[in-house]
């Protein structure tokens, strides 16, 4: 913050957007408590809580753990469970990060849950978290990992960490969104819900080429003839229900045929791959290199042809699905 007045202005904006009394904002910024601060404007943390969160009425800022401009922690009760929400802003300077992480508290109840967010200014994974690794990026990494391990949280990118027991019992959903407020980070949001993860069956559409198979044609004709005979034998039956049941049974059988067809195609590719591997192995040990080389070439051509056919079939199926 620039000064105390800017924090007051920020609160007025929140009151207009969120509603007075509908939120709690904890800050740890030395400039936000002074009218004309002497400290330069370079660090500070703030944690926002909406009244819709569980345990909002028990929310407390544990100011005794504050590290000026770098760390604040709040706690709330979810039933009988103590939940701690940590907000960390580590120094950009690599030689200062380790000391900050060492200062942070880690002596909490064994059964407590921890949510850790903020900006650690450190790539915890040199490959995933940075596109241009540099030796100074590692400063304070060991101290950071020791802290996170002590709190029992799970690593995540940029930079939210959740308690393992928490994510194993609730349904977490994480998103990265465009940052409209400036800076070089995306907005990272994690939503925890008690509702089960939605499960939907994949949409199935009958591959038209199956209807060209004489065996499938004769099977459908036989089933339809049997259904028609049953309907004609007793006019008092519920023909609509019989027709609906027949459609469901036929769909199930066609899905089964489709799965068998797909499995057969996969088995064919696997067989050709094994044949090619055997031919290559024979080429290494066989005395007649000309014959063995010919078998390798033939096996490779057969595999390439089958792959091309399989790929083209998949493309045709995708086109038919979207075209219809």
XYZ file of C-alpha atoms in Angstrom:
324
model
C 0.000 0.000 0.000
C 1.044 3.603 -0.504
C -0.224 4.669 2.925
C -3.119 4.366 5.370
C -5.395 6.428 3.112
C -4.997 4.024 0.205
C -6.036 1.104 2.425
C -9.152 3.042 3.467
C -9.941 3.695 -0.203
C -9.464 0.009 -0.927
C -11.950 -0.865 1.821
C -14.512 1.521 0.315
C -14.173 -0.198 -3.058
C -14.640 -3.600 -1.404
C -17.718 -2.335 0.453
C -19.220 -1.226 -2.857
C -18.375 -4.421 -4.725
C -18.791 -7.083 -2.034
C -20.905 -5.364 0.587
C -20.076 -3.901 3.965
C -19.825 -6.621 6.588
C -19.710 -9.337 3.924
C -15.969 -9.872 4.135
C -12.876 -9.657 6.311
C -9.534 -8.317 5.114
C -6.349 -8.920 7.094
C -3.241 -6.971 6.081
C 0.408 -7.036 7.031
C 1.956 -3.950 5.455
C 3.914 -1.415 7.463
C 2.956 1.400 5.089
C -0.774 0.682 5.472
C -0.713 1.804 9.126
C 0.994 5.168 8.561
C -0.054 8.423 6.921
C 3.450 9.231 5.660
C 5.455 5.999 5.830
C 9.218 6.091 5.744
C 9.557 2.544 4.397
C 9.885 2.082 0.664
C 6.976 0.417 -1.124
C 8.257 -3.079 -1.824
C 6.385 -5.781 0.135
C 3.167 -6.544 1.983
C 0.512 -9.262 2.206
C -3.270 -9.232 2.517
C -5.770 -12.072 2.978
C -9.407 -11.672 1.920
C -12.192 -13.842 3.370
C -15.832 -13.810 2.288
C -18.528 -14.550 4.824
C -19.678 -17.533 2.745
C -16.589 -19.515 3.747
C -16.995 -22.281 6.362
C -16.153 -21.151 9.877
C -16.261 -17.455 8.974
C -17.598 -16.449 12.393
C -14.581 -18.087 14.086
C -12.032 -16.418 11.805
C -9.050 -14.943 13.663
C -5.854 -13.217 12.550
C -2.926 -14.657 14.521
C -0.968 -11.413 14.506
C 1.653 -12.775 16.919
C 3.049 -14.804 14.007
C 3.262 -11.863 11.588
C 6.523 -11.293 9.753
C 6.362 -7.629 8.643
C 5.380 -7.375 4.995
C 6.095 -11.058 4.421
C 3.684 -13.348 6.248
C 0.352 -13.542 7.992
C -1.728 -16.487 9.123
C -5.414 -16.676 9.989
C -7.313 -19.526 11.591
C -10.914 -20.720 11.618
C -12.839 -23.721 12.886
C -14.518 -26.145 10.488
C -16.604 -27.982 13.018
C -14.004 -29.172 15.532
C -11.160 -28.970 13.018
C -8.636 -26.119 13.203
C -7.816 -24.689 9.783
C -4.879 -22.349 9.197
C -4.650 -20.130 6.118
C -1.074 -18.976 5.504
C -0.127 -16.074 3.228
C 3.565 -15.895 2.288
C 5.441 -13.335 0.199
C 9.072 -14.440 0.011
C 11.845 -11.995 -0.933
C 12.942 -11.774 -4.541
C 16.559 -11.720 -3.358
C 17.761 -15.321 -3.215
C 20.045 -14.733 -0.219
C 17.132 -13.481 1.918
C 14.525 -16.163 1.218
C 15.920 -18.888 3.465
C 15.896 -16.671 6.563
C 12.239 -15.740 5.998
C 11.144 -19.365 5.641
C 13.021 -20.254 8.836
C 11.061 -17.589 10.733
C 7.646 -18.961 9.810
C 5.774 -20.983 12.460
C 5.213 -24.692 12.074
C 4.233 -25.800 15.584
C 0.494 -26.440 15.196
C -1.937 -29.107 16.372
C -1.192 -32.467 14.704
C -4.760 -32.791 13.378
C -4.928 -29.248 11.949
C -5.366 -28.479 8.248
C -3.212 -25.940 6.390
C -3.796 -23.888 3.250
C -0.693 -22.047 2.070
C -0.777 -19.397 -0.636
C 1.117 -16.344 -1.802
C 4.281 -15.849 -3.812
C 7.293 -17.945 -2.880
C 9.483 -16.364 -5.588
C 11.173 -19.714 -5.980
C 10.789 -22.524 -8.531
C 10.229 -25.648 -6.456
C 10.702 -27.731 -9.599
C 13.460 -26.469 -11.884
C 11.825 -27.906 -15.013
C 8.149 -27.176 -14.406
C 8.333 -23.804 -12.670
C 10.763 -21.926 -14.904
C 11.647 -21.675 -18.578
C 15.157 -20.314 -17.971
C 16.770 -21.959 -14.919
C 19.362 -19.936 -13.017
C 21.542 -20.942 -10.044
C 20.148 -18.151 -7.868
C 16.650 -19.608 -8.190
C 17.577 -22.279 -5.662
C 18.222 -19.885 -2.785
C 15.977 -20.786 0.163
C 14.493 -23.821 -1.568
C 15.494 -26.279 1.155
C 14.041 -24.048 3.889
C 10.818 -23.655 1.897
C 10.430 -27.395 1.380
C 11.103 -28.058 5.065
C 8.328 -25.614 5.998
C 5.828 -27.144 3.579
C 6.718 -30.642 4.746
C 6.206 -29.646 8.374
C 2.751 -28.273 7.500
C 1.889 -31.413 5.520
C 0.772 -29.739 2.302
C 0.859 -30.900 -1.306
C 2.977 -29.102 -3.902
C 1.145 -27.091 -6.564
C 2.247 -24.538 -9.139
C 2.082 -20.775 -8.640
C 1.531 -20.990 -5.630
C -1.246 -22.683 -3.694
C -0.591 -25.600 -1.353
C -3.325 -27.760 0.140
C -3.365 -30.213 2.998
C -3.193 -33.817 1.750
C -6.018 -35.016 4.006
C -8.168 -32.108 2.864
C -7.897 -32.805 -0.864
C -8.396 -36.527 -0.302
C -11.780 -35.932 1.371
C -13.104 -33.016 -0.703
C -13.469 -32.480 -4.421
C -10.834 -29.919 -5.487
C -11.009 -27.911 -8.698
C -8.125 -25.659 -9.732
C -8.074 -23.061 -12.510
C -5.586 -20.595 -13.923
C -7.210 -17.437 -15.264
C -6.054 -14.240 -16.923
C -4.688 -11.709 -14.452
C -6.554 -8.405 -14.883
C -4.684 -6.707 -12.068
C -1.169 -6.598 -13.507
C 1.927 -8.580 -12.633
C 3.497 -11.626 -14.238
C 1.352 -14.332 -12.605
C -1.950 -15.862 -13.629
C -4.811 -15.803 -11.148
C -4.886 -19.229 -9.507
C -8.152 -20.346 -7.929
C -8.822 -23.557 -6.002
C -12.405 -24.496 -5.141
C -13.074 -27.173 -2.521
C -16.495 -28.790 -2.579
C -18.270 -31.576 -0.732
C -20.261 -32.428 -3.844
C -18.929 -35.500 -5.675
C -17.076 -35.004 -8.911
C -19.551 -35.124 -11.796
C -19.333 -38.335 -13.761
C -20.983 -38.595 -17.151
C -20.933 -41.481 -19.568
C -19.209 -40.686 -22.856
C -21.568 -40.058 -25.747
C -21.755 -43.024 -28.127
C -22.794 -42.875 -31.764
C -23.202 -45.948 -33.980
C -20.360 -46.216 -36.518
C -22.189 -46.480 -39.834
C -19.681 -48.932 -41.267
C -20.901 -51.523 -38.748
C -24.212 -51.678 -40.612
C -22.310 -52.852 -43.711
C -21.174 -55.970 -41.863
C -23.338 -58.931 -43.088
C -23.206 -60.582 -39.674
C -24.549 -57.467 -37.943
C -27.201 -57.023 -40.635
C -28.468 -60.582 -40.239
C -28.460 -60.311 -36.430
C -30.540 -57.109 -36.507
C -32.958 -58.652 -39.018
C -33.350 -61.773 -36.875
C -33.993 -59.736 -33.704
C -36.494 -57.481 -35.505
C -38.335 -60.480 -36.969
C -38.612 -62.045 -33.528
C -39.942 -58.788 -32.055
C -42.504 -58.385 -34.839
C -43.726 -61.952 -34.351
C -44.174 -61.378 -30.616
C -46.182 -58.222 -31.279
C -48.451 -59.973 -33.785
C -49.071 -62.932 -31.489
C -50.664 -60.790 -28.772
C -52.264 -57.483 -29.693
C -52.952 -56.699 -26.021
C -49.249 -56.320 -25.154
C -47.718 -52.884 -24.662
C -46.034 -52.616 -28.053
C -44.487 -49.244 -27.224
C -42.686 -50.671 -24.203
C -41.610 -53.715 -26.211
C -40.202 -51.485 -28.949
C -38.361 -49.287 -26.443
C -36.878 -52.315 -24.691
C -35.790 -53.800 -28.026
C -34.013 -50.547 -28.950
C -32.140 -50.527 -25.626
C -31.066 -54.160 -26.038
C -29.920 -53.571 -29.621
C -27.946 -50.501 -28.597
C -26.185 -52.470 -25.856
C -25.303 -55.239 -28.322
C -24.039 -52.762 -30.925
C -21.880 -51.041 -28.305
C -20.450 -54.448 -27.413
C -19.720 -55.116 -31.105
C -18.038 -51.730 -31.398
C -15.800 -52.475 -28.419
C -14.839 -55.847 -29.879
C -14.035 -54.184 -33.208
C -11.874 -51.534 -31.510
C -10.081 -54.176 -29.443
C -9.449 -56.259 -32.571
C -7.881 -53.256 -34.310
C -5.631 -52.631 -31.294
C -4.674 -56.311 -31.159
C -3.770 -56.218 -34.841
C -1.434 -53.261 -34.314
C 0.143 -54.975 -31.315
C 0.655 -58.181 -33.317
C 2.343 -56.266 -36.138
C 4.564 -54.436 -33.653
C 5.631 -57.742 -32.116
C 6.259 -59.147 -35.583
C 8.493 -56.177 -36.422
C 10.386 -56.524 -33.136
C 10.939 -60.243 -33.784
C 12.176 -59.506 -37.317
C 14.642 -56.913 -36.032
C 15.897 -59.321 -33.389
C 16.330 -62.015 -36.045
C 18.286 -59.559 -38.197
C 20.778 -59.077 -35.380
C 21.350 -62.821 -34.923
C 20.522 -64.327 -38.306
C 23.270 -65.415 -40.662
C 21.321 -64.627 -43.861
C 21.174 -60.854 -43.579
C 19.467 -60.369 -46.934
C 16.500 -62.553 -46.005
C 16.265 -61.095 -42.480
C 16.443 -57.541 -43.815
C 13.620 -58.340 -46.235
C 11.474 -59.631 -43.388
C 12.140 -56.443 -41.399
C 11.135 -54.331 -44.394
C 7.954 -56.353 -44.936
C 7.037 -56.169 -41.248
C 7.651 -52.418 -41.190
C 5.493 -51.870 -44.289
C 2.661 -53.932 -42.810
C 2.796 -51.984 -39.548
C 2.918 -48.600 -41.310
C -0.012 -49.577 -43.516
C -2.095 -50.701 -40.528
C -1.252 -47.514 -38.616
C -2.226 -45.358 -41.590
C -5.511 -47.222 -41.978
C -6.216 -46.963 -38.256
C -5.408 -43.230 -38.238
C -7.569 -42.541 -41.293
C -10.440 -44.470 -39.751
C -10.160 -42.377 -36.574
C -10.171 -39.157 -38.612
C -13.230 -40.294 -40.573
C -15.045 -41.190 -37.361
C -14.239 -37.791 -35.862
C -15.471 -36.027 -38.997
C -18.693 -38.036 -39.073
C -19.324 -37.319 -35.393
C -18.990 -33.538 -35.804
C -20.742 -33.441 -39.189
C -23.809 -35.093 -37.668
